[in-house]
Short mmCIF file of C-alpha atoms and ligand atoms in Angstrom, two decimals:
data_model
loop_
_atom_site.label_atom_id
_atom_site.label_comp_id
_atom_site.label_asym_id
_atom_site.label_seq_id
_atom_site.Cartn_x
_atom_site.Cartn_y
_atom_site.Cartn_z
CA MET A 1 -0.17 -0.04 -0.27
CA ASN A 2 1.10 3.28 -0.03
CA ILE A 3 0.43 6.30 1.31
CA VAL A 4 -0.37 9.86 -0.68
CA LEU A 5 -0.66 13.06 1.12
CA CYS A 6 -3.27 15.06 -0.92
CA GLY A 7 -3.77 18.37 0.48
CA PHE A 8 -3.43 22.89 -0.35
CA MET A 9 -0.65 24.34 -2.03
CA GLY A 10 2.00 24.95 1.26
CA SER A 11 -0.21 22.38 3.10
CA GLY A 12 3.49 20.62 3.82
CA LYS A 13 2.93 17.64 1.50
CA THR A 14 6.74 17.47 0.16
CA THR A 15 7.97 18.07 3.73
CA VAL A 16 5.99 15.81 5.21
CA GLY A 17 6.24 13.01 2.71
CA ARG A 18 9.98 13.65 3.37
CA ALA A 19 10.02 13.07 7.23
CA LEU A 20 7.56 10.25 6.03
CA SER A 21 9.92 8.54 4.67
CA ALA A 22 12.75 9.31 7.13
CA GLN A 23 10.44 7.84 9.91
CA THR A 24 10.23 4.94 8.13
CA GLY A 25 12.28 4.17 5.53
CA LEU A 26 9.40 4.66 2.37
CA PRO A 27 10.97 5.02 -0.33
CA PHE A 28 9.17 9.73 -1.21
CA TYR A 29 8.66 10.44 -4.82
CA ASP A 30 6.98 14.45 -5.66
CA THR A 31 4.45 14.25 -8.36
CA ASP A 32 5.19 17.86 -9.41
CA SER A 33 8.77 16.99 -9.18
CA CYS A 34 7.96 12.61 -11.14
CA VAL A 35 7.11 15.81 -13.47
CA GLU A 36 9.63 17.85 -14.09
CA GLU A 37 11.96 15.25 -14.30
CA LYS A 38 9.56 13.64 -17.66
CA TYR A 39 10.21 16.85 -19.79
CA GLY A 40 12.76 18.93 -18.46
CA LYS A 41 10.98 21.81 -17.29
CA THR A 42 10.04 23.75 -14.37
CA VAL A 43 6.13 22.48 -13.63
CA ARG A 44 5.98 26.65 -13.87
CA GLU A 45 7.90 26.93 -17.09
CA ILE A 46 5.11 23.87 -18.75
CA PHE A 47 1.62 25.89 -18.19
CA ASP A 48 3.87 29.27 -19.76
CA THR A 49 4.25 26.88 -22.38
CA LYS A 50 2.48 24.32 -23.32
CA GLY A 51 -0.99 25.25 -20.82
CA GLU A 52 -2.98 23.47 -17.64
CA ASP A 53 -4.33 20.32 -19.76
CA PHE A 54 -0.95 19.37 -21.21
CA PHE A 55 1.21 19.39 -16.84
CA ARG A 56 -2.60 17.45 -15.79
CA ASP A 57 -2.26 14.93 -18.44
CA ALA A 58 0.84 14.74 -17.02
CA GLU A 59 0.06 14.70 -13.75
CA HIS A 60 -1.94 11.53 -14.22
CA ASP A 61 0.32 9.64 -15.85
CA VAL A 62 2.76 10.35 -13.44
CA CYS A 63 0.18 9.06 -10.74
CA CYS A 64 -1.13 6.20 -13.10
CA GLU A 65 2.97 5.24 -12.76
CA LEU A 66 2.80 5.83 -9.11
CA ALA A 67 -0.06 3.32 -8.48
CA ASN A 68 1.53 0.34 -9.96
CA GLY A 69 4.32 0.26 -7.47
CA ASN A 70 3.69 -0.37 -3.40
CA GLY A 71 4.76 1.37 -0.45
CA ALA A 72 5.59 4.43 -1.58
CA VAL A 73 5.79 7.61 0.43
CA ILE A 74 3.99 9.87 -1.96
CA ALA A 75 3.07 13.79 -2.07
CA ALA A 76 0.55 14.38 -4.60
CA GLY A 77 -0.02 18.71 -6.28
CA GLY A 78 -2.30 20.34 -4.68
CA GLY A 79 -4.63 19.19 -7.57
CA THR A 80 -4.27 15.70 -8.17
CA LEU A 81 -6.33 14.48 -6.38
CA THR A 82 -9.29 17.14 -6.86
CA TYR A 83 -10.15 15.27 -10.72
CA ALA A 84 -11.88 11.81 -10.73
CA ARG A 85 -9.49 10.36 -12.48
CA ASN A 86 -6.12 10.70 -9.32
CA CYS A 87 -8.60 9.39 -7.21
CA LYS A 88 -9.48 6.47 -9.18
CA ALA A 89 -5.99 4.98 -10.29
CA PHE A 90 -5.25 4.74 -6.30
CA GLU A 91 -8.25 3.75 -5.62
CA ASN A 92 -6.92 0.70 -3.43
CA LYS A 93 -3.72 1.65 -4.33
CA ALA A 94 -2.84 3.91 -1.04
CA ARG A 95 -4.35 5.49 1.43
CA ILE A 96 -4.87 8.86 0.88
CA VAL A 97 -3.95 10.68 3.86
CA PHE A 98 -5.45 14.98 3.90
CA LEU A 99 -2.92 17.72 5.32
CA ASP A 100 -6.14 20.09 6.61
CA ALA A 101 -4.04 22.91 7.08
CA SER A 102 -5.89 27.08 7.87
CA PHE A 103 -5.36 29.08 4.40
CA ASP A 104 -3.53 31.80 7.54
CA VAL A 105 -1.15 29.02 7.44
CA ILE A 106 -0.37 28.87 3.98
CA CYS A 107 -0.03 32.06 3.27
CA ARG A 108 2.50 31.84 5.55
CA ARG A 109 4.12 29.14 4.20
CA ILE A 110 3.93 31.12 0.97
CA PRO A 111 5.43 33.92 1.05
CA ASP A 112 6.18 33.95 -2.90
CA ALA A 113 4.13 32.11 -5.36
CA ALA A 114 6.49 32.59 -7.67
CA SER A 115 6.34 28.97 -8.21
CA ARG A 116 3.15 28.78 -8.49
CA PRO A 117 0.79 29.13 -11.19
CA LEU A 118 -2.19 29.26 -9.49
CA PHE A 119 -1.25 31.30 -6.26
CA LYS A 120 -0.44 33.73 -8.14
CA ASN A 121 -3.31 36.04 -6.56
CA ARG A 122 -4.78 35.49 -2.76
CA GLN A 123 -8.05 36.32 -3.62
CA ASN A 124 -8.01 34.20 -5.96
CA ALA A 125 -6.36 31.24 -4.01
CA LYS A 126 -8.40 31.79 -1.01
CA ALA A 127 -11.48 31.16 -3.94
CA LEU A 128 -9.59 27.35 -4.89
CA TYR A 129 -9.16 27.14 -1.40
CA ASP A 130 -12.56 26.53 0.34
CA SER A 131 -13.89 25.22 -3.48
CA ARG A 132 -11.37 22.27 -2.92
CA ARG A 133 -11.35 21.07 0.65
CA SER A 134 -14.57 18.82 0.07
CA LEU A 135 -12.73 17.91 -3.22
CA TYR A 136 -9.73 16.67 -0.44
CA GLU A 137 -11.85 15.07 2.29
CA LYS A 138 -14.05 13.25 -0.13
CA ALA A 139 -11.05 11.42 -1.68
CA SER A 140 -8.90 10.54 2.03
CA SER A 141 -9.80 8.34 4.40
CA LEU A 142 -7.40 10.61 7.57
CA THR A 143 -7.78 14.13 7.91
CA VAL A 144 -4.29 15.51 9.91
CA ASP A 145 -4.37 18.39 11.22
CA ALA A 146 -1.40 20.68 9.42
CA ASP A 147 -0.75 23.51 10.80
CA GLN A 148 1.16 21.26 13.05
CA SER A 149 5.53 20.77 12.21
CA ALA A 150 6.04 18.57 9.41
CA GLU A 151 7.30 16.76 11.99
CA GLU A 152 4.48 15.82 14.15
CA VAL A 153 2.47 15.98 11.46
CA ALA A 154 4.47 12.49 9.98
CA GLU A 155 4.44 11.39 13.38
CA GLU A 156 0.40 11.88 13.21
CA ILE A 157 0.60 9.80 10.23
CA CYS A 158 2.30 7.01 11.58
CA LYS A 159 0.55 6.88 14.80
CA LYS A 160 -2.33 6.71 12.45
CA LEU A 161 -2.02 4.55 9.92
CA GLY A 162 0.05 2.06 12.55
CA LEU A 163 3.36 2.49 9.99
CA SER A 164 6.11 1.67 11.72
CA ALA A 165 9.54 3.24 12.57
CA LYS A 166 12.87 2.50 10.41
C1 S3P B 1 -1.02 22.65 -7.65
C2 S3P B 1 -0.64 22.17 -7.15
C3 S3P B 1 1.43 22.73 -7.50
C4 S3P B 1 1.68 22.11 -8.73
C5 S3P B 1 0.69 23.26 -8.93
C6 S3P B 1 -0.49 23.56 -9.81
C7 S3P B 1 -2.59 23.13 -7.63
O1 S3P B 1 1.71 22.13 -6.25
O2 S3P B 1 0.73 21.24 -8.73
O3 S3P B 1 1.38 24.77 -9.68
O4 S3P B 1 -3.50 22.76 -8.66
O5 S3P B 1 -3.40 23.53 -6.26
P1 S3P B 1 2.17 22.27 -4.65
O6 S3P B 1 1.11 22.15 -3.74
O7 S3P B 1 2.54 20.84 -4.15
O8 S3P B 1 2.26 23.55 -5.13
#
């Protein structure tokens, strides 16, 4: 079984994923980094030159590839689990955990949004945050308070999923 971390930009998916990987010894993947490696471009460059639809298809391919593997910690992108096809790809292949951070904490964690094409404007980002919360809840079977430190969040996930420490 894989562990997939979902939640809004700045909820700490990558940092928590690395901490969880260090605590359990499970390998770590990040869907954004997998897309970037595959195309040799940053997420921002892909959005700018090829558009969001192209990025979403690439992201879906990466989800299918990762879902074929087993026993990994996977940090999803902020939009990944808001698409039914990606939820389906991970069905019976992963426990999905929602990192639920408040919008204020997220804004503190993302002072410079240059690398995040969908966080250019705080007002639009808040509307996106509000519209996505119920989708993250629906996609996941465990919700963790992600205003805590990454180490605390990782420990809570370990405990609640019954993962053994390395
Ligand atoms: C996105 C979040 C980003 C990245 C892309 C789109 C989104 O990932 O996948 O910019 O739709 O929320 P992070 O959540 O890791 O920033």
